[in-house]
PDB file of C-alpha atoms in Angstrom:
ATOM      1  CA  MET A   1     -45.560  -2.045  23.461  1.00  0.00           C
ATOM      2  CA  ASN A   2     -46.778  -3.329  20.083  1.00  0.00           C
ATOM      3  CA  VAL A   3     -45.125  -1.310  17.235  1.00  0.00           C
ATOM      4  CA  VAL A   4     -46.486  -1.719  13.626  1.00  0.00           C
ATOM      5  CA  VAL A   5     -44.184  -1.073  10.610  1.00  0.00           C
ATOM      6  CA  CYS A   6     -45.680  -0.638   7.233  1.00  0.00           C
ATOM      7  CA  VAL A   7     -43.229  -2.022   4.696  1.00  0.00           C
ATOM      8  CA  LYS A   8     -43.050  -2.215   1.018  1.00  0.00           C
ATOM      9  CA  GLN A   9     -41.806  -4.838  -0.979  1.00  0.00           C
ATOM     10  CA  ILE A  10     -40.574  -3.692  -4.396  1.00  0.00           C
ATOM     11  CA  PRO A  11     -38.764  -4.949  -7.520  1.00  0.00           C
ATOM     12  CA  ASP A  12     -35.074  -4.855  -7.149  1.00  0.00           C
ATOM     13  CA  PRO A  13     -33.884  -1.284  -7.963  1.00  0.00           C
ATOM     14  CA  ALA A  14     -30.773  -2.696  -9.401  1.00  0.00           C
ATOM     15  CA  ALA A  15     -32.656  -4.262 -12.276  1.00  0.00           C
ATOM     16  CA  PRO A  16     -34.329  -2.119 -15.122  1.00  0.00           C
ATOM     17  CA  PRO A  17     -37.893  -1.203 -14.047  1.00  0.00           C
ATOM     18  CA  ALA A  18     -40.539  -2.331 -16.493  1.00  0.00           C
ATOM     19  CA  LEU A  19     -44.161  -0.948 -17.210  1.00  0.00           C
ATOM     20  CA  ASP A  20     -46.915  -2.909 -18.306  1.00  0.00           C
ATOM     21  CA  PRO A  21     -47.991  -1.718 -21.745  1.00  0.00           C
ATOM     22  CA  GLU A  22     -51.568  -2.188 -21.003  1.00  0.00           C
ATOM     23  CA  THR A  23     -52.096  -0.751 -17.542  1.00  0.00           C
ATOM     24  CA  LYS A  24     -49.022   1.357 -17.413  1.00  0.00           C
ATOM     25  CA  ASN A  25     -48.347  -0.061 -13.948  1.00  0.00           C
ATOM     26  CA  LEU A  26     -44.987  -1.069 -12.574  1.00  0.00           C
ATOM     27  CA  VAL A  27     -44.509  -4.690 -13.300  1.00  0.00           C
ATOM     28  CA  ARG A  28     -44.115  -6.554  -9.861  1.00  0.00           C
ATOM     29  CA  ALA A  29     -43.903 -10.271 -11.148  1.00  0.00           C
ATOM     30  CA  GLY A  30     -41.103 -12.262  -9.475  1.00  0.00           C
ATOM     31  CA  LYS A  31     -39.034 -11.753  -6.387  1.00  0.00           C
ATOM     32  CA  LEU A  32     -39.620  -8.456  -4.430  1.00  0.00           C
ATOM     33  CA  ILE A  33     -37.231  -7.044  -1.820  1.00  0.00           C
ATOM     34  CA  LEU A  34     -37.552  -4.984   1.138  1.00  0.00           C
ATOM     35  CA  ASP A  35     -37.633  -1.303   0.079  1.00  0.00           C
ATOM     36  CA  ALA A  36     -34.459   0.147   1.750  1.00  0.00           C
ATOM     37  CA  SER A  37     -36.237   2.976   3.328  1.00  0.00           C
ATOM     38  CA  ASP A  38     -38.490   0.984   5.246  1.00  0.00           C
ATOM     39  CA  SER A  39     -35.478  -0.685   6.926  1.00  0.00           C
ATOM     40  CA  TYR A  40     -34.984   2.440   9.109  1.00  0.00           C
ATOM     41  CA  GLY A  41     -38.673   1.965  10.384  1.00  0.00           C
ATOM     42  CA  VAL A  42     -37.984  -1.658  11.198  1.00  0.00           C
ATOM     43  CA  GLU A  43     -34.735  -0.759  13.203  1.00  0.00           C
ATOM     44  CA  MET A  44     -36.484   2.168  15.102  1.00  0.00           C
ATOM     45  CA  ALA A  45     -39.434  -0.093  16.056  1.00  0.00           C
ATOM     46  CA  LEU A  46     -37.047  -2.856  17.415  1.00  0.00           C
ATOM     47  CA  GLN A  47     -35.126  -0.375  19.597  1.00  0.00           C
ATOM     48  CA  LEU A  48     -38.355   1.383  20.709  1.00  0.00           C
ATOM     49  CA  ALA A  49     -39.667  -2.061  21.843  1.00  0.00           C
ATOM     50  CA  ASP A  50     -36.369  -2.937  23.548  1.00  0.00           C
ATOM     51  CA  ALA A  51     -36.418   0.398  25.498  1.00  0.00           C
ATOM     52  CA  ALA A  52     -40.054  -0.257  26.466  1.00  0.00           C
ATOM     53  CA  GLY A  53     -38.879  -3.471  28.190  1.00  0.00           C
ATOM     54  CA  GLY A  54     -40.626  -5.785  25.665  1.00  0.00           C
ATOM     55  CA  GLY A  55     -43.627  -5.920  23.155  1.00  0.00           C
ATOM     56  CA  ASP A  56     -44.013  -7.134  19.520  1.00  0.00           C
ATOM     57  CA  VAL A  57     -42.804  -5.607  16.189  1.00  0.00           C
ATOM     58  CA  ILE A  58     -45.294  -6.353  13.832  1.00  0.00           C
ATOM     59  CA  LEU A  59     -45.053  -5.772   9.851  1.00  0.00           C
ATOM     60  CA  VAL A  60     -47.720  -4.976   7.413  1.00  0.00           C
ATOM     61  CA  SER A  61     -47.360  -5.044   3.635  1.00  0.00           C
ATOM     62  CA  MET A  62     -49.537  -5.482   0.546  1.00  0.00           C
ATOM     63  CA  ALA A  63     -47.945  -7.470  -2.322  1.00  0.00           C
ATOM     64  CA  PRO A  64     -49.041  -9.437  -5.247  1.00  0.00           C
ATOM     65  CA  ASN A  65     -48.537 -13.216  -5.595  1.00  0.00           C
ATOM     66  CA  GLY A  66     -48.299 -13.967  -1.963  1.00  0.00           C
ATOM     67  CA  GLU A  67     -44.472 -12.598  -2.022  1.00  0.00           C
ATOM     68  CA  THR A  68     -42.974 -12.664   1.193  1.00  0.00           C
ATOM     69  CA  SER A  69     -39.003 -12.181   0.525  1.00  0.00           C
ATOM     70  CA  GLY A  70     -38.715  -8.763   1.530  1.00  0.00           C
ATOM     71  CA  LEU A  71     -40.882  -9.472   4.828  1.00  0.00           C
ATOM     72  CA  ARG A  72     -38.654 -12.296   5.483  1.00  0.00           C
ATOM     73  CA  THR A  73     -35.599  -9.575   5.468  1.00  0.00           C
ATOM     74  CA  ALA A  74     -37.389  -7.752   8.234  1.00  0.00           C
ATOM     75  CA  LEU A  75     -38.513 -10.632  10.058  1.00  0.00           C
ATOM     76  CA  ALA A  76     -34.638 -11.683  10.028  1.00  0.00           C
ATOM     77  CA  MET A  77     -33.807  -8.219  11.549  1.00  0.00           C
ATOM     78  CA  GLY A  78     -35.907  -8.998  14.510  1.00  0.00           C
ATOM     79  CA  ALA A  79     -39.476  -8.412  13.879  1.00  0.00           C
ATOM     80  CA  ALA A  80     -41.842 -10.895  15.409  1.00  0.00           C
ATOM     81  CA  ARG A  81     -44.538 -11.453  12.722  1.00  0.00           C
ATOM     82  CA  ALA A  82     -46.050 -10.070   9.617  1.00  0.00           C
ATOM     83  CA  ILE A  83     -49.442  -9.401   8.035  1.00  0.00           C
ATOM     84  CA  LEU A  84     -49.475  -9.756   4.405  1.00  0.00           C
ATOM     85  CA  VAL A  85     -52.391  -8.456   2.133  1.00  0.00           C
ATOM     86  CA  SER A  86     -52.132 -10.203  -1.083  1.00  0.00           C
ATOM     87  CA  ASP A  87     -54.963 -10.361  -3.752  1.00  0.00           C
ATOM     88  CA  ASP A  88     -55.126 -10.257  -7.492  1.00  0.00           C
ATOM     89  CA  SER A  89     -57.998  -7.684  -7.285  1.00  0.00           C
ATOM     90  CA  LEU A  90     -55.557  -5.161  -5.786  1.00  0.00           C
ATOM     91  CA  ALA A  91     -53.795  -4.683  -9.048  1.00  0.00           C
ATOM     92  CA  GLY A  92     -53.984  -0.946  -9.936  1.00  0.00           C
ATOM     93  CA  THR A  93     -54.868   0.363  -6.587  1.00  0.00           C
ATOM     94  CA  ASP A  94     -54.117   3.921  -5.911  1.00  0.00           C
ATOM     95  CA  ALA A  95     -52.400   5.640  -2.750  1.00  0.00           C
ATOM     96  CA  LEU A  96     -55.628   6.003  -0.974  1.00  0.00           C
ATOM     97  CA  GLY A  97     -56.799   2.589  -1.929  1.00  0.00           C
ATOM     98  CA  THR A  98     -53.397   1.230  -0.461  1.00  0.00           C
ATOM     99  CA  ALA A  99     -53.968   3.240   2.606  1.00  0.00           C
ATOM    100  CA  LYS A 100     -57.282   1.661   3.088  1.00  0.00           C
ATOM    101  CA  VAL A 101     -55.993  -1.786   2.822  1.00  0.00           C
ATOM    102  CA  LEU A 102     -53.003  -1.190   5.253  1.00  0.00           C
ATOM    103  CA  ALA A 103     -55.334   0.667   7.799  1.00  0.00           C
ATOM    104  CA  ALA A 104     -57.661  -2.221   7.827  1.00  0.00           C
ATOM    105  CA  ALA A 105     -54.900  -4.792   8.322  1.00  0.00           C
ATOM    106  CA  ILE A 106     -52.934  -2.322  11.084  1.00  0.00           C
ATOM    107  CA  LYS A 107     -56.333  -2.473  13.085  1.00  0.00           C
ATOM    108  CA  ARG A 108     -56.062  -6.299  13.435  1.00  0.00           C
ATOM    109  CA  ALA A 109     -52.617  -5.803  15.103  1.00  0.00           C
ATOM    110  CA  GLU A 110     -53.889  -3.138  17.753  1.00  0.00           C
ATOM    111  CA  PRO A 111     -50.733  -1.212  17.877  1.00  0.00           C
ATOM    112  CA  ASP A 112     -49.309   1.386  20.090  1.00  0.00           C
ATOM    113  CA  LEU A 113     -47.450   2.951  17.745  1.00  0.00           C
ATOM    114  CA  VAL A 114     -47.273   2.764  13.784  1.00  0.00           C
ATOM    115  CA  LEU A 115     -44.081   3.390  11.805  1.00  0.00           C
ATOM    116  CA  ALA A 116     -43.550   4.093   8.134  1.00  0.00           C
ATOM    117  CA  ALA A 117     -41.003   5.535   5.630  1.00  0.00           C
ATOM    118  CA  THR A 118     -41.756   9.084   4.567  1.00  0.00           C
ATOM    119  CA  GLU A 119     -42.387   7.693   0.850  1.00  0.00           C
ATOM    120  CA  SER A 120     -41.199   4.577  -1.101  1.00  0.00           C
ATOM    121  CA  THR A 121     -38.620   4.437  -3.403  1.00  0.00           C
ATOM    122  CA  ASP A 122     -40.707   3.313  -6.437  1.00  0.00           C
ATOM    123  CA  GLY A 123     -43.769   5.398  -5.814  1.00  0.00           C
ATOM    124  CA  TYR A 124     -42.661   8.553  -4.184  1.00  0.00           C
ATOM    125  CA  THR A 125     -46.282   9.736  -3.401  1.00  0.00           C
ATOM    126  CA  GLY A 126     -45.477  10.410   0.176  1.00  0.00           C
ATOM    127  CA  THR A 127     -49.194  10.423   0.933  1.00  0.00           C
ATOM    128  CA  THR A 128     -49.994   7.044   2.288  1.00  0.00           C
ATOM    129  CA  PRO A 129     -48.843   7.166   5.927  1.00  0.00           C
ATOM    130  CA  VAL A 130     -50.846  10.265   6.711  1.00  0.00           C
ATOM    131  CA  GLN A 131     -53.677   8.793   4.799  1.00  0.00           C
ATOM    132  CA  ILE A 132     -53.486   5.909   7.155  1.00  0.00           C
ATOM    133  CA  ALA A 133     -53.642   8.119  10.098  1.00  0.00           C
ATOM    134  CA  GLU A 134     -56.579   9.657   9.046  1.00  0.00           C
ATOM    135  CA  LEU A 135     -58.456   6.437   8.498  1.00  0.00           C
ATOM    136  CA  LEU A 136     -57.454   5.126  11.794  1.00  0.00           C
ATOM    137  CA  GLY A 137     -58.117   8.282  13.528  1.00  0.00           C
ATOM    138  CA  PHE A 138     -54.541   8.768  14.822  1.00  0.00           C
ATOM    139  CA  PRO A 139     -52.330  11.644  14.992  1.00  0.00           C
ATOM    140  CA  SER A 140     -49.453  11.560  12.696  1.00  0.00           C
ATOM    141  CA  VAL A 141     -46.089  13.349  12.712  1.00  0.00           C
ATOM    142  CA  THR A 142     -43.781  13.346   9.524  1.00  0.00           C
ATOM    143  CA  PHE A 143     -40.303  13.453   8.810  1.00  0.00           C
ATOM    144  CA  ALA A 144     -38.937  12.217  12.145  1.00  0.00           C
ATOM    145  CA  LYS A 145     -35.301  12.314  12.790  1.00  0.00           C
ATOM    146  CA  LYS A 146     -35.578  11.030  16.473  1.00  0.00           C
ATOM    147  CA  VAL A 147     -38.398   9.268  18.237  1.00  0.00           C
ATOM    148  CA  GLU A 148     -38.570   8.526  21.748  1.00  0.00           C
ATOM    149  CA  VAL A 149     -41.794   7.060  23.553  1.00  0.00           C
ATOM    150  CA  SER A 150     -42.537   7.875  27.162  1.00  0.00           C
ATOM    151  CA  GLY A 151     -45.679   6.584  28.954  1.00  0.00           C
ATOM    152  CA  SER A 152     -48.618   7.416  26.532  1.00  0.00           C
ATOM    153  CA  SER A 153     -47.026   9.829  24.301  1.00  0.00           C
ATOM    154  CA  VAL A 154     -44.380  10.055  21.722  1.00  0.00           C
ATOM    155  CA  THR A 155     -41.768  12.851  21.369  1.00  0.00           C
ATOM    156  CA  VAL A 156     -40.429  13.454  17.852  1.00  0.00           C
ATOM    157  CA  GLN A 157     -37.824  15.581  16.499  1.00  0.00           C
ATOM    158  CA  ARG A 158     -39.349  16.433  13.073  1.00  0.00           C
ATOM    159  CA  GLN A 159     -36.659  17.360  10.539  1.00  0.00           C
ATOM    160  CA  THR A 160     -37.150  21.031   8.632  1.00  0.00           C
ATOM    161  CA  GLU A 161     -35.273  22.860   6.187  1.00  0.00           C
ATOM    162  CA  SER A 162     -33.918  25.078   8.895  1.00  0.00           C
ATOM    163  CA  GLY A 163     -33.386  22.439  11.831  1.00  0.00           C
ATOM    164  CA  TYR A 164     -35.987  20.448  13.558  1.00  0.00           C
ATOM    165  CA  ASP A 165     -39.218  20.938  15.603  1.00  0.00           C
ATOM    166  CA  GLU A 166     -40.136  18.933  18.800  1.00  0.00           C
ATOM    167  CA  VAL A 167     -43.216  17.643  18.574  1.00  0.00           C
ATOM    168  CA  GLU A 168     -45.267  15.457  21.265  1.00  0.00           C
ATOM    169  CA  CYS A 169     -48.548  13.805  20.687  1.00  0.00           C
ATOM    170  CA  PRO A 170     -50.505  10.869  22.244  1.00  0.00           C
ATOM    171  CA  LEU A 171     -50.541   7.344  21.396  1.00  0.00           C
ATOM    172  CA  PRO A 172     -51.317   5.573  19.404  1.00  0.00           C
ATOM    173  CA  ALA A 173     -49.831   7.565  16.351  1.00  0.00           C
ATOM    174  CA  VAL A 174     -48.465   7.215  13.003  1.00  0.00           C
ATOM    175  CA  VAL A 175     -44.880   8.452  12.529  1.00  0.00           C
ATOM    176  CA  THR A 176     -42.818   8.568   9.276  1.00  0.00           C
ATOM    177  CA  VAL A 177     -39.125   8.390   9.763  1.00  0.00           C
ATOM    178  CA  THR A 178     -36.291   9.706   7.536  1.00  0.00           C
ATOM    179  CA  ALA A 179     -33.215   7.739   6.313  1.00  0.00           C
ATOM    180  CA  GLY A 180     -30.437   8.215   8.684  1.00  0.00           C
ATOM    181  CA  VAL A 181     -32.758   8.299  11.948  1.00  0.00           C
ATOM    182  CA  VAL A 182     -31.094   4.982  12.963  1.00  0.00           C
ATOM    183  CA  GLU A 183     -28.498   2.579  11.394  1.00  0.00           C
ATOM    184  CA  PRO A 184     -30.533  -0.572  10.336  1.00  0.00           C
ATOM    185  CA  ARG A 185     -28.911  -3.710  11.558  1.00  0.00           C
ATOM    186  CA  TYR A 186     -27.749  -6.528   9.221  1.00  0.00           C
ATOM    187  CA  PRO A 187     -29.780  -9.899   9.562  1.00  0.00           C
ATOM    188  CA  SER A 188     -27.456 -12.386  11.252  1.00  0.00           C
ATOM    189  CA  PHE A 189     -27.518 -15.993  10.267  1.00  0.00           C
ATOM    190  CA  LYS A 190     -29.465 -17.040  13.313  1.00  0.00           C
ATOM    191  CA  GLY A 191     -32.014 -14.083  12.577  1.00  0.00           C
ATOM    192  CA  ILE A 192     -32.372 -15.521   8.769  1.00  0.00           C
ATOM    193  CA  MET A 193     -32.780 -19.059   9.905  1.00  0.00           C
ATOM    194  CA  ALA A 194     -35.424 -17.930  12.621  1.00  0.00           C
ATOM    195  CA  ALA A 195     -37.294 -15.810  10.080  1.00  0.00           C
ATOM    196  CA  LYS A 196     -38.227 -18.935   8.134  1.00  0.00           C
ATOM    197  CA  SER A 197     -40.445 -19.956  10.746  1.00  0.00           C
ATOM    198  CA  LYS A 198     -41.998 -16.844  12.036  1.00  0.00           C
ATOM    199  CA  PRO A 199     -45.593 -16.485  11.312  1.00  0.00           C
ATOM    200  CA  VAL A 200     -47.041 -14.332   8.197  1.00  0.00           C
ATOM    201  CA  GLU A 201     -50.801 -14.089   8.267  1.00  0.00           C
ATOM    202  CA  THR A 202     -52.012 -13.775   4.635  1.00  0.00           C
ATOM    203  CA  LEU A 203     -55.315 -11.934   4.077  1.00  0.00           C
ATOM    204  CA  THR A 204     -57.435 -11.035   0.953  1.00  0.00           C
ATOM    205  CA  VAL A 205     -59.429  -8.178  -0.017  1.00  0.00           C
ATOM    206  CA  ALA A 206     -62.577  -9.979   1.229  1.00  0.00           C
ATOM    207  CA  ASP A 207     -61.032 -10.508   4.635  1.00  0.00           C
ATOM    208  CA  LEU A 208     -60.718  -6.830   5.165  1.00  0.00           C
ATOM    209  CA  GLY A 209     -64.209  -6.035   3.640  1.00  0.00           C
ATOM    210  CA  LEU A 210     -62.780  -3.613   0.964  1.00  0.00           C
ATOM    211  CA  GLU A 211     -64.095  -5.606  -2.084  1.00  0.00           C
ATOM    212  CA  ASP A 212     -65.321  -2.386  -3.914  1.00  0.00           C
ATOM    213  CA  GLN A 213     -62.781   0.169  -2.791  1.00  0.00           C
ATOM    214  CA  VAL A 214     -59.413  -0.934  -4.323  1.00  0.00           C
ATOM    215  CA  GLY A 215     -57.850  -2.088  -7.476  1.00  0.00           C
ATOM    216  CA  GLY A 216     -58.312  -0.151 -10.735  1.00  0.00           C
ATOM    217  CA  ALA A 217     -62.265   0.219 -10.373  1.00  0.00           C
ATOM    218  CA  GLY A 218     -61.740   1.933  -7.093  1.00  0.00           C
ATOM    219  CA  ALA A 219     -58.701   4.041  -8.045  1.00  0.00           C
ATOM    220  CA  ARG A 220     -59.393   7.891  -8.448  1.00  0.00           C
ATOM    221  CA  GLN A 221     -56.242   8.177 -10.683  1.00  0.00           C
ATOM    222  CA  GLU A 222     -55.370   6.513 -13.832  1.00  0.00           C
ATOM    223  CA  VAL A 223     -52.274   6.666 -15.730  1.00  0.00           C
ATOM    224  CA  VAL A 224     -53.284   7.461 -19.536  1.00  0.00           C
ATOM    225  CA  SER A 225     -50.050   7.440 -21.231  1.00  0.00           C
ATOM    226  CA  VAL A 226     -46.372   7.122 -20.639  1.00  0.00           C
ATOM    227  CA  ALA A 227     -43.616   8.504 -22.821  1.00  0.00           C
ATOM    228  CA  ALA A 228     -39.841   7.952 -22.698  1.00  0.00           C
ATOM    229  CA  ALA A 229     -37.905  11.078 -21.038  1.00  0.00           C
ATOM    230  CA  GLU A 230     -36.318  13.355 -23.729  1.00  0.00           C
ATOM    231  CA  GLU A 231     -32.743  12.676 -24.175  1.00  0.00           C
ATOM    232  CA  ARG A 232     -30.287  15.216 -23.299  1.00  0.00           C
ATOM    233  CA  GLY A 233     -28.580  16.874 -26.105  1.00  0.00           C
ATOM    234  CA  GLY A 234     -24.699  17.216 -26.396  1.00  0.00           C
ATOM    235  CA  GLY A 235     -23.108  20.176 -24.738  1.00  0.00           C
ATOM    236  CA  GLU A 236     -21.019  22.852 -26.416  1.00  0.00           C
ATOM    237  CA  ILE A 237     -17.399  22.730 -25.953  1.00  0.00           C
ATOM    238  CA  VAL A 238     -15.524  26.154 -26.008  1.00  0.00           C
ATOM    239  CA  ALA A 239     -11.834  26.151 -26.911  1.00  0.00           C
ATOM    240  CA  ASP A 240     -10.654  29.095 -24.577  1.00  0.00           C
ATOM    241  CA  ASP A 241      -8.387  31.148 -26.514  1.00  0.00           C
ATOM    242  CA  GLY A 242      -8.317  33.809 -23.950  1.00  0.00           C
ATOM    243  CA  GLU A 243     -11.939  34.936 -25.014  1.00  0.00           C
ATOM    244  CA  GLY A 244     -13.748  31.861 -23.590  1.00  0.00           C
ATOM    245  CA  TYR A 245     -15.382  33.899 -20.853  1.00  0.00           C
ATOM    246  CA  ALA A 246     -17.380  35.949 -23.354  1.00  0.00           C
ATOM    247  CA  ARG A 247     -18.890  32.931 -24.778  1.00  0.00           C
ATOM    248  CA  ILE A 248     -19.969  31.798 -21.164  1.00  0.00           C
ATOM    249  CA  VAL A 249     -21.419  35.247 -20.421  1.00  0.00           C
ATOM    250  CA  ASP A 250     -23.482  35.062 -23.572  1.00  0.00           C
ATOM    251  CA  PHE A 251     -24.683  31.635 -22.781  1.00  0.00           C
ATOM    252  CA  LEU A 252     -25.905  32.953 -19.176  1.00  0.00           C
ATOM    253  CA  GLU A 253     -27.575  35.971 -20.947  1.00  0.00           C
ATOM    254  CA  GLN A 254     -29.587  33.467 -23.031  1.00  0.00           C
ATOM    255  CA  LEU A 255     -30.772  31.754 -20.008  1.00  0.00           C
ATOM    256  CA  LYS A 256     -31.577  35.047 -18.334  1.00  0.00           C
ATOM    257  CA  ILE A 257     -29.346  34.467 -15.653  1.00  0.00           C
ATOM    258  CA  VAL A 258     -27.399  37.539 -16.190  1.00  0.00           C
TER     259      VAL A 258
END
């Protein structure tokens, strides 16, 4: 069974994020790391491939400057190979454009199953995986807390506010997994060394035939301005002399809570 995992390489969240003053886009120069939310999909894919008795776990990513640091982390976990789409013309691509790029790259891997995080930790749109499914003509199941493959179908426990729904759909399919669906393994030293020689196929926009559909020119949304979040004002300290409760009641009445 071939399982494709969509992985995003992002700026290190431990460092202060920066926006380009002209484009208003997140600056992605320098080393990028594997989005922690995608490590769950990688681990789930590895476990499903093992349960199926074999197959490849293939990573698909889109990143600037030919960056592969995050991919190498996922390869060190055990993925077999990766497909990276990297092209200067991708700058400014919106969620739909990203889905078009990833879907075109995924087709080359001929997957039985596509896994992704529910959303990335630097974008939080949560729309790209289902757009990929629509473009590929695959069914999609979101917010999976458990995934099992049997024959030509996948069964998913889909997390809801009140519990979970059990959903079954035919393969190939796109499934988004939640944090906690599995416990991601730490790459071993042997895995890290092996990852250095695992193949990473690098593609351009022209290779995918998407020249006029991506980048800022193809985007259907534009960030026109960015403003700093309003600073929180100082709170009020009430010295309780036995009547402090009255001030609390007044405050709640002002907020129309009581």
